[in-house]
Coordinates of C-alpha atoms and ligand atoms in Angstrom, one line a residue:
M1 CA -52.3 -28.8 -30.8
E2 CA -53.5 -30.7 -33.8
K3 CA -50.6 -32.4 -35.5
T4 CA -50.2 -32.9 -39.2
K5 CA -51.1 -36.3 -40.6
T6 CA -48.4 -38.9 -40.3
N7 CA -46.6 -39.5 -43.5
E8 CA -45.4 -43.0 -43.2
S9 CA -44.2 -43.6 -46.7
G10 CA -42.3 -40.3 -46.7
F11 CA -40.6 -41.4 -43.4
T12 CA -39.5 -44.7 -44.9
E13 CA -38.4 -43.1 -48.2
T14 CA -36.2 -40.6 -46.4
A15 CA -34.8 -43.4 -44.1
Q16 CA -33.8 -45.2 -47.3
K17 CA -32.3 -42.0 -48.8
A18 CA -30.2 -41.7 -45.6
A19 CA -29.1 -45.3 -46.0
D20 CA -28.2 -44.7 -49.6
W21 CA -26.3 -41.6 -48.6
I22 CA -24.2 -43.8 -46.2
A23 CA -23.7 -46.6 -48.7
E24 CA -22.4 -44.3 -51.4
R25 CA -19.7 -42.8 -49.2
D26 CA -16.8 -43.7 -47.0
D27 CA -14.8 -42.1 -44.2
F28 CA -17.2 -40.3 -41.9
H29 CA -17.0 -37.9 -38.9
V30 CA -19.9 -38.8 -36.6
I31 CA -21.0 -36.2 -34.0
G32 CA -23.6 -37.0 -31.4
H33 CA -25.2 -35.7 -28.2
F34 CA -23.5 -36.9 -25.0
D35 CA -26.6 -38.2 -23.3
A36 CA -28.0 -41.7 -23.4
D37 CA -30.0 -41.1 -26.5
G38 CA -27.1 -39.5 -28.3
L39 CA -24.6 -42.2 -27.2
T40 CA -26.9 -45.0 -28.3
S41 CA -27.4 -43.1 -31.6
I42 CA -23.7 -43.2 -32.1
G43 CA -23.6 -46.9 -31.2
I44 CA -26.3 -47.7 -33.8
I45 CA -24.7 -45.7 -36.6
G46 CA -21.2 -46.7 -35.5
Q47 CA -22.1 -50.4 -35.6
T48 CA -23.8 -49.9 -38.9
L49 CA -20.7 -48.3 -40.4
F50 CA -18.5 -50.9 -38.9
R51 CA -20.5 -53.8 -40.4
L52 CA -20.5 -52.1 -43.7
G53 CA -16.7 -51.9 -43.6
K54 CA -16.7 -48.1 -43.6
K55 CA -14.1 -45.9 -41.9
F56 CA -15.3 -43.4 -39.3
E57 CA -14.4 -41.6 -36.1
S58 CA -17.0 -40.5 -33.5
K59 CA -17.3 -37.8 -30.9
A60 CA -20.0 -37.0 -28.3
I61 CA -20.6 -33.4 -27.2
K62 CA -22.7 -31.6 -24.7
Q63 CA -23.9 -29.0 -27.1
L64 CA -23.3 -28.1 -30.7
Y65 CA -21.6 -24.8 -30.5
A66 CA -20.3 -23.2 -33.7
D67 CA -16.6 -23.7 -32.8
E68 CA -17.3 -27.4 -32.5
L69 CA -17.4 -27.4 -36.3
D70 CA -14.0 -25.8 -36.8
G71 CA -11.3 -28.0 -38.1
I72 CA -13.4 -31.0 -39.3
E73 CA -11.4 -32.4 -42.1
K74 CA -13.6 -35.2 -43.2
Q75 CA -15.9 -34.7 -46.1
N76 CA -18.8 -36.7 -44.8
I77 CA -20.3 -35.7 -41.5
I78 CA -23.2 -37.3 -39.6
F79 CA -25.0 -35.5 -36.8
L80 CA -26.9 -37.7 -34.4
D81 CA -29.5 -36.5 -31.8
L82 CA -28.6 -33.0 -32.6
G83 CA -28.2 -30.8 -35.6
S84 CA -31.8 -30.0 -36.6
G85 CA -31.8 -27.1 -34.2
Q86 CA -28.5 -25.7 -35.6
I87 CA -29.0 -26.3 -39.2
N88 CA -28.2 -22.7 -40.2
T89 CA -24.9 -22.9 -38.3
I90 CA -24.1 -26.2 -40.0
R91 CA -24.9 -24.8 -43.4
E92 CA -22.7 -21.9 -42.9
K93 CA -19.8 -23.5 -41.1
L94 CA -19.6 -26.7 -43.3
K95 CA -19.9 -25.3 -46.8
G96 CA -19.0 -27.8 -49.4
K97 CA -19.3 -30.8 -47.1
N98 CA -21.8 -33.7 -47.2
I99 CA -24.0 -33.6 -44.2
L100 CA -26.5 -36.2 -42.8
I101 CA -28.6 -35.2 -39.8
L102 CA -30.5 -37.8 -37.9
D103 CA -32.3 -36.0 -35.2
H104 CA -35.7 -35.7 -33.4
H105 CA -35.5 -32.3 -31.9
T106 CA -37.8 -29.6 -33.3
P107 CA -36.2 -28.4 -36.5
E108 CA -34.9 -24.8 -36.7
E109 CA -36.9 -22.5 -38.9
T110 CA -34.9 -21.8 -42.0
G111 CA -35.4 -19.3 -44.6
S112 CA -34.4 -21.7 -47.3
A113 CA -35.6 -25.0 -48.4
K114 CA -35.7 -28.0 -46.1
T115 CA -34.9 -31.5 -47.3
G116 CA -35.8 -30.8 -50.9
N117 CA -39.3 -29.8 -49.9
S118 CA -39.8 -26.1 -49.9
E119 CA -43.5 -26.2 -49.3
S120 CA -43.9 -24.8 -45.8
G121 CA -42.4 -27.8 -44.1
S122 CA -45.4 -30.1 -44.8
S123 CA -44.1 -33.4 -46.1
K124 CA -45.1 -34.7 -49.4
D125 CA -44.8 -38.2 -50.8
E126 CA -43.1 -37.0 -53.9
S127 CA -40.3 -35.0 -52.2
E128 CA -37.8 -36.5 -54.6
S129 CA -34.9 -34.3 -54.8
I130 CA -33.1 -34.1 -51.5
K131 CA -30.2 -32.0 -52.8
S132 CA -32.2 -29.1 -54.0
E133 CA -29.6 -26.7 -52.8
P134 CA -26.4 -27.6 -54.5
E135 CA -24.0 -25.8 -52.1
S136 CA -25.4 -27.1 -48.8
E137 CA -25.7 -30.8 -49.4
I138 CA -27.7 -31.4 -46.2
L139 CA -29.9 -34.4 -45.9
E140 CA -32.0 -34.2 -42.8
F141 CA -34.1 -37.0 -41.4
N142 CA -36.4 -35.7 -38.6
P143 CA -39.8 -37.1 -37.5
H144 CA -41.4 -33.6 -37.3
M145 CA -41.2 -33.5 -41.1
F146 CA -43.6 -36.4 -41.3
G147 CA -46.1 -35.4 -38.7
I148 CA -44.4 -37.6 -36.0
D149 CA -43.8 -36.2 -32.5
G150 CA -40.1 -36.3 -31.7
G151 CA -40.8 -35.6 -28.1
T152 CA -42.7 -38.8 -27.3
E153 CA -42.8 -41.1 -30.3
I154 CA -39.3 -41.5 -31.4
S155 CA -35.8 -40.6 -30.2
G156 CA -32.5 -39.8 -31.9
A157 CA -31.6 -43.4 -31.5
G158 CA -34.9 -44.4 -33.0
M159 CA -34.2 -42.3 -36.1
S160 CA -30.7 -43.8 -36.4
F161 CA -32.2 -47.2 -36.0
F162 CA -34.6 -46.8 -38.9
V163 CA -31.6 -46.0 -41.1
A164 CA -29.7 -49.0 -39.8
S165 CA -32.7 -51.1 -40.4
R166 CA -32.6 -50.3 -44.1
F167 CA -29.4 -52.4 -44.1
G168 CA -31.2 -55.2 -42.2
F169 CA -29.4 -54.5 -38.9
N170 CA -32.6 -55.0 -36.9
D171 CA -30.8 -56.3 -33.8
L172 CA -29.7 -52.7 -33.2
S173 CA -33.4 -52.0 -32.2
A174 CA -32.5 -52.8 -28.5
L175 CA -30.1 -49.8 -28.4
A176 CA -32.9 -47.6 -29.9
I177 CA -35.1 -48.6 -27.0
V178 CA -32.4 -47.6 -24.5
G179 CA -32.2 -44.3 -26.3
A180 CA -35.9 -43.8 -26.0
A181 CA -35.9 -44.7 -22.3
G182 CA -33.0 -42.3 -21.8
D183 CA -35.1 -39.4 -23.2
M184 CA -37.9 -40.6 -21.0
Q185 CA -40.2 -41.1 -23.9
D186 CA -42.0 -43.8 -21.9
Y187 CA -42.9 -41.2 -19.3
S188 CA -46.2 -39.6 -20.3
H189 CA -48.0 -42.9 -21.0
A190 CA -45.9 -45.2 -18.6
R191 CA -45.1 -47.1 -21.8
L192 CA -43.5 -46.4 -25.2
V193 CA -45.8 -45.1 -28.0
G194 CA -45.8 -44.3 -31.6
K195 CA -42.8 -45.2 -33.7
N196 CA -41.1 -46.5 -30.6
R197 CA -43.8 -49.2 -30.4
E198 CA -42.8 -50.3 -34.0
I199 CA -39.2 -50.6 -32.8
L200 CA -40.3 -52.6 -29.8
D201 CA -42.1 -55.1 -32.1
I202 CA -39.0 -55.4 -34.3
A203 CA -36.8 -55.9 -31.2
K204 CA -39.2 -58.7 -30.0
K205 CA -39.1 -60.4 -33.3
E206 CA -35.3 -60.2 -33.4
K207 CA -35.3 -61.8 -29.8
V208 CA -33.0 -59.0 -28.5
L209 CA -35.7 -57.5 -26.2
E210 CA -38.7 -58.5 -24.2
Y211 CA -41.3 -56.2 -22.8
K212 CA -43.9 -56.9 -20.1
N213 CA -45.9 -55.3 -17.3
D214 CA -44.1 -55.4 -14.1
L215 CA -42.9 -53.3 -11.1
R216 CA -41.5 -50.3 -12.9
L217 CA -39.4 -49.0 -10.1
Y218 CA -35.9 -48.0 -11.1
G219 CA -33.2 -50.4 -10.1
R220 CA -35.4 -53.5 -10.4
M221 CA -32.5 -55.3 -12.2
S222 CA -29.5 -54.3 -10.0
R223 CA -30.4 -52.3 -6.9
P224 CA -30.7 -54.0 -3.5
I225 CA -34.5 -54.0 -2.8
L226 CA -34.2 -51.7 0.1
Q227 CA -32.4 -49.2 -2.0
M228 CA -34.9 -49.6 -4.8
L229 CA -37.6 -48.3 -2.4
V230 CA -35.5 -45.6 -0.7
Y231 CA -34.4 -44.1 -4.0
S232 CA -37.5 -44.4 -5.9
T233 CA -38.5 -41.2 -7.7
D234 CA -41.0 -42.4 -10.3
P235 CA -43.1 -42.5 -8.4
V236 CA -41.9 -41.2 -5.1
L237 CA -43.3 -43.8 -2.6
P238 CA -45.0 -42.0 0.3
N239 CA -43.1 -42.7 3.5
L240 CA -40.6 -45.0 1.8
T241 CA -38.6 -42.9 -0.6
A242 CA -35.8 -41.2 1.3
D243 CA -36.9 -43.0 4.5
E244 CA -34.6 -46.0 5.0
K245 CA -35.9 -46.9 8.4
N246 CA -39.5 -47.1 7.3
S247 CA -38.6 -49.0 4.1
L248 CA -36.7 -51.5 6.1
Y249 CA -39.7 -52.0 8.4
F250 CA -42.0 -52.3 5.4
L251 CA -39.8 -55.1 3.9
E252 CA -39.3 -56.9 7.2
K253 CA -43.1 -57.2 7.6
L254 CA -43.2 -59.0 4.2
C255 CA -40.6 -61.5 5.5
I256 CA -38.5 -61.2 2.3
P257 CA -34.9 -61.8 3.1
L258 CA -32.9 -58.8 2.0
K259 CA -29.7 -60.8 1.5
T260 CA -28.9 -64.2 0.0
R261 CA -27.3 -67.0 2.0
D262 CA -23.9 -65.8 0.8
G263 CA -24.6 -62.3 2.3
E264 CA -25.2 -60.6 -1.1
W265 CA -28.0 -58.0 -1.4
R266 CA -30.9 -59.3 -3.3
T267 CA -32.5 -57.4 -6.2
Y268 CA -36.1 -57.4 -7.3
S269 CA -35.2 -59.4 -10.4
G270 CA -33.6 -62.0 -8.2
L271 CA -36.7 -62.6 -6.1
E272 CA -38.8 -65.7 -6.3
P273 CA -42.1 -65.2 -8.2
S274 CA -44.1 -65.6 -5.0
E275 CA -41.9 -62.9 -3.3
K276 CA -42.3 -60.6 -6.2
K277 CA -46.0 -61.0 -6.0
A278 CA -46.1 -60.3 -2.3
L279 CA -43.9 -57.2 -2.7
V280 CA -45.9 -55.8 -5.6
S281 CA -49.3 -56.2 -3.9
A282 CA -47.9 -54.8 -0.6
L283 CA -46.6 -51.8 -2.5
I284 CA -49.9 -51.2 -4.3
N285 CA -51.7 -51.4 -1.0
H286 CA -49.3 -49.1 0.7
C287 CA -49.6 -46.5 -2.0
I288 CA -53.4 -46.6 -2.0
A289 CA -53.5 -46.3 1.7
N290 CA -51.2 -43.3 1.5
N291 CA -53.3 -41.6 -1.2
L292 CA -50.9 -41.8 -4.0
S293 CA -52.7 -40.4 -7.0
R294 CA -54.0 -42.8 -9.7
Y295 CA -51.8 -40.9 -12.2
K296 CA -48.7 -41.7 -10.3
M297 CA -49.8 -45.3 -9.7
K298 CA -49.4 -45.9 -13.4
F299 CA -45.6 -45.5 -12.9
L300 CA -45.5 -48.1 -10.1
I301 CA -46.7 -50.9 -12.4
G302 CA -46.1 -50.6 -16.1
E303 CA -44.1 -51.6 -19.0
V304 CA -40.5 -52.6 -18.5
Y305 CA -37.9 -53.4 -21.3
E306 CA -35.4 -56.2 -20.9
L307 CA -32.4 -56.6 -23.2
L308 CA -32.1 -60.3 -23.7
L309 CA -28.6 -60.4 -24.9
E310 CA -27.2 -58.9 -21.8
E311 CA -26.1 -61.0 -18.8
P312 CA -28.9 -61.8 -16.3
G313 CA -28.5 -59.5 -13.3
S314 CA -26.5 -57.0 -15.3
P315 CA -27.9 -53.4 -15.1
L316 CA -27.5 -53.3 -18.9
R317 CA -30.3 -55.8 -19.1
D318 CA -32.9 -53.1 -18.1
A319 CA -33.3 -50.3 -20.7
K320 CA -33.7 -47.6 -18.0
E321 CA -30.6 -48.7 -16.0
F322 CA -28.6 -49.0 -19.2
A323 CA -29.6 -45.4 -20.0
T324 CA -28.7 -44.2 -16.6
I325 CA -25.2 -45.7 -16.9
L326 CA -24.7 -44.0 -20.2
N327 CA -26.0 -40.7 -18.7
S328 CA -23.5 -41.0 -15.9
C329 CA -20.7 -41.5 -18.5
G330 CA -21.7 -38.2 -20.1
R331 CA -22.1 -36.4 -16.8
N332 CA -18.6 -37.5 -15.7
N333 CA -17.2 -36.2 -19.0
K334 CA -16.4 -39.6 -20.2
P335 CA -18.8 -40.0 -23.1
D336 CA -16.3 -42.1 -24.9
I337 CA -16.8 -44.9 -22.4
G338 CA -20.5 -44.7 -23.2
I339 CA -19.8 -44.9 -26.9
R340 CA -17.6 -48.1 -26.4
L341 CA -20.4 -49.6 -24.4
C342 CA -22.9 -48.9 -27.2
M343 CA -20.4 -50.3 -29.7
G344 CA -20.8 -53.6 -27.8
E345 CA -17.6 -53.6 -25.7
R346 CA -18.3 -55.3 -22.4
D347 CA -14.9 -55.6 -20.7
Q348 CA -12.9 -52.5 -19.7
A349 CA -15.5 -49.9 -20.8
Y350 CA -18.2 -51.7 -18.9
K351 CA -16.1 -51.7 -15.7
E352 CA -15.4 -48.0 -16.0
A353 CA -19.0 -47.2 -16.7
L354 CA -20.0 -49.0 -13.6
L355 CA -17.5 -46.9 -11.6
M356 CA -19.0 -43.7 -12.9
W357 CA -22.6 -45.0 -12.2
A358 CA -21.5 -45.9 -8.6
K359 CA -20.1 -42.4 -8.1
H360 CA -23.5 -41.0 -9.2
K361 CA -25.4 -43.2 -6.8
T362 CA -23.1 -42.4 -3.9
A363 CA -23.5 -38.7 -4.6
L364 CA -27.3 -39.1 -4.4
R365 CA -27.1 -41.0 -1.1
T366 CA -24.7 -38.7 0.6
G367 CA -26.7 -35.7 -0.7
I368 CA -29.9 -37.0 0.9
E369 CA -28.1 -37.8 4.2
F370 CA -26.6 -34.3 4.2
I371 CA -30.0 -32.6 3.9
Q372 CA -31.6 -35.0 6.4
A373 CA -28.9 -34.0 8.8
T374 CA -29.0 -30.2 8.1
G375 CA -32.8 -30.0 7.8
I376 CA -35.4 -28.5 5.6
Q377 CA -36.1 -24.8 6.3
E378 CA -39.8 -23.9 6.3
K379 CA -40.3 -20.3 5.1
K380 CA -43.6 -18.6 4.9
N381 CA -44.2 -19.2 1.2
Y382 CA -41.7 -21.9 0.3
L383 CA -39.4 -24.6 1.6
L384 CA -35.6 -24.3 1.4
I385 CA -32.8 -26.9 1.4
D386 CA -29.2 -25.9 1.2
G387 CA -26.8 -28.4 -0.3
K388 CA -24.0 -25.8 0.2
D389 CA -20.8 -27.1 -1.5
R390 CA -21.6 -30.7 -0.5
I391 CA -24.1 -31.5 -3.1
S392 CA -23.3 -31.1 -6.8
E393 CA -25.4 -28.8 -8.8
S394 CA -26.0 -31.6 -11.3
I395 CA -28.0 -33.6 -8.8
I396 CA -29.4 -31.0 -6.4
G397 CA -32.7 -30.9 -8.5
I398 CA -33.1 -34.7 -8.2
I399 CA -32.5 -34.6 -4.5
A400 CA -35.0 -31.8 -4.0
G401 CA -37.6 -33.8 -6.0
M402 CA -37.0 -36.9 -3.9
L403 CA -37.2 -35.2 -0.6
Y404 CA -40.2 -33.0 -1.6
S405 CA -42.5 -35.9 -2.3
S406 CA -41.8 -37.8 0.9
N407 CA -44.8 -37.4 3.2
N408 CA -43.0 -35.7 6.1
I409 CA -42.9 -32.5 4.1
P410 CA -45.7 -30.1 3.8
H411 CA -47.0 -30.0 0.2
N412 CA -48.7 -26.7 0.3
K413 CA -45.6 -24.8 -0.8
P414 CA -42.9 -25.4 -3.4
I415 CA -39.3 -26.4 -2.5
F416 CA -36.2 -24.5 -3.5
A417 CA -32.8 -26.1 -3.3
L418 CA -29.4 -24.5 -3.4
A419 CA -26.0 -25.8 -4.5
C420 CA -22.7 -23.9 -4.7
D421 CA -20.0 -25.6 -6.6
G422 CA -17.0 -23.7 -5.1
S423 CA -17.4 -20.7 -7.5
E424 CA -19.4 -17.6 -6.7
K425 CA -22.3 -18.9 -8.7
L426 CA -25.3 -20.3 -6.9
K427 CA -27.5 -23.0 -8.6
I428 CA -31.1 -23.0 -7.6
S429 CA -33.6 -25.8 -8.4
A430 CA -37.2 -25.6 -7.6
R431 CA -40.0 -28.2 -7.5
G432 CA -43.7 -28.0 -7.1
N433 CA -46.5 -30.4 -7.5
R434 CA -49.6 -30.7 -9.7
D435 CA -52.0 -29.3 -7.1
L436 CA -49.9 -26.2 -6.6
V437 CA -49.6 -25.6 -10.4
F438 CA -53.4 -26.0 -10.6
K439 CA -53.7 -23.3 -8.0
G440 CA -51.5 -21.0 -9.9
L441 CA -47.9 -21.9 -9.2
D442 CA -45.5 -21.1 -12.1
L443 CA -41.9 -21.7 -11.0
S444 CA -40.6 -20.9 -14.4
A445 CA -42.1 -17.4 -14.3
A446 CA -40.9 -17.0 -10.8
M447 CA -37.4 -17.8 -11.6
K448 CA -37.4 -15.5 -14.6
T449 CA -38.8 -12.6 -12.5
A450 CA -36.3 -13.1 -9.7
C451 CA -33.4 -13.6 -12.2
E452 CA -34.2 -10.3 -13.9
K453 CA -33.7 -8.5 -10.6
V454 CA -30.4 -10.0 -9.8
D455 CA -29.0 -10.4 -13.3
G456 CA -29.1 -14.3 -13.3
E457 CA -30.3 -16.8 -15.8
G458 CA -33.3 -19.0 -15.1
G459 CA -36.4 -20.8 -16.5
G460 CA -37.9 -24.1 -16.9
H461 CA -41.5 -25.4 -16.4
K462 CA -44.3 -24.4 -14.1
I463 CA -43.7 -27.5 -12.0
A464 CA -39.9 -27.5 -12.0
A465 CA -37.4 -24.8 -12.8
G466 CA -33.8 -23.8 -12.3
A467 CA -31.7 -20.7 -12.1
K468 CA -28.1 -19.6 -11.8
I469 CA -27.3 -16.5 -9.9
N470 CA -24.4 -14.7 -8.3
A471 CA -24.1 -16.1 -4.7
A472 CA -23.9 -12.7 -3.2
K473 CA -27.4 -11.9 -4.5
K474 CA -29.0 -14.8 -2.8
D475 CA -31.0 -12.8 -0.2
E476 CA -32.2 -10.4 -2.9
F477 CA -33.2 -13.3 -5.1
F478 CA -35.3 -14.9 -2.4
K479 CA -37.0 -11.7 -1.4
V480 CA -38.4 -11.6 -4.9
I481 CA -39.3 -15.3 -4.8
D482 CA -41.1 -14.9 -1.5
E483 CA -43.3 -12.1 -3.1
V484 CA -43.9 -14.0 -6.3
M485 CA -44.8 -17.2 -4.4
K486 CA -47.3 -15.3 -2.3
Q487 CA -48.9 -13.7 -5.3
Q488 CA -49.1 -16.9 -7.2
M489 CA -50.5 -18.8 -4.3
T490 CA -53.1 -16.2 -3.4
A491 CA -54.2 -15.8 -7.0
Q492 CA -55.9 -19.1 -6.5
G493 CA -58.9 -17.5 -4.8
K494 CA -60.3 -16.1 -8.0
Ligands
MN501 MN1 -32.5 -37.2 -27.8

């Protein structure tokens, strides 16, 4: 798809308008998304308001339902990392209020004028009058309006940052990178691109962040090396991920002590330069020998982002680990802890956040152990793992992905994973691989077809999809899946 030409001056002008909007007002209600990008957005705008001496309260929510907008008393409302997709609801529910939306999601099609520019959404330099509709008073700052891709080039935190930057608060750029990492915007190129790159340069100049090429495995800052290998998912390391015995053997061969003299587990960031080098080249050789695709190799070595103002060895020093900690706050229904972390608090909030992160990691580990103990069922046209009520539905998909890519599992069929959280609902996650998709696998279509039969909800992507059905309909569901898989896989012949 050809994208519209980037309108840089329009972008900066609207950022300035958003900054002016804030400067002219006081007493705000800030609502943001509860994931890492939303929480860092709240941190960036919250710190901006705080430094400007403005009053505000903030809240992070999972989804912007209409009733979320009931009972908001404040006159000035700022939506962060959400809002663009719900602009009609906002317009309707918050008549007479002053609204600022800083979001990067695809804007909702509205019948009425957008951001003072009614001409088919294309951005024009001279889009002067923001408040073209007197009753709605919505100022929306969204990259899509300027021909910038909100999926890969800038996150909600990035949009928030460009507003904060108008006040000169360029140190907040580090949080914007955490937000981008949280939304996996570094995923498709194994590095940040577009507007995110601009933020990186500002962060570097401000000396709040450093970026370099290095081992990109998750946990490089704070996970024991052994765990870093065993739990690696981007990429999944053949014969090492989810295989503790083999990972241990791999490290022993390298003669890298796993513990310090004091008996503490060593992390990658704590290794000597020579040890780092040895580990990295051994990993590269191992992956080549095990036929890891060149595409996945990109994720082994690539750009990493280090927050220089965080303590050495702290997980907050690595943008990805920081983002995961924030996500585990949201997932445990404690987004407020994440907000406090993003506002700069490092005492109590940090301790609590670490606890929630630890909970998440333990859940992953026990989940994998449970499946290893109970086994993977090989059906004719798919693989099946059953987490029963022992693996939470929020992580069953991650676990399926980790196990699936380990080499002991046949890769000629997709994997389905079940989780049942006590209720009569069954959550199903499915994962495939590129080769299968190339041959015709479409898990999203399969989930939809099967869900239609059993009155469930499902969808996703060709390579990964999810569904929720009534547990009693499990057999019926998989009867359909079996048929659809067979059809999709045999369609390859043509
Ligand atoms: Mn986002």
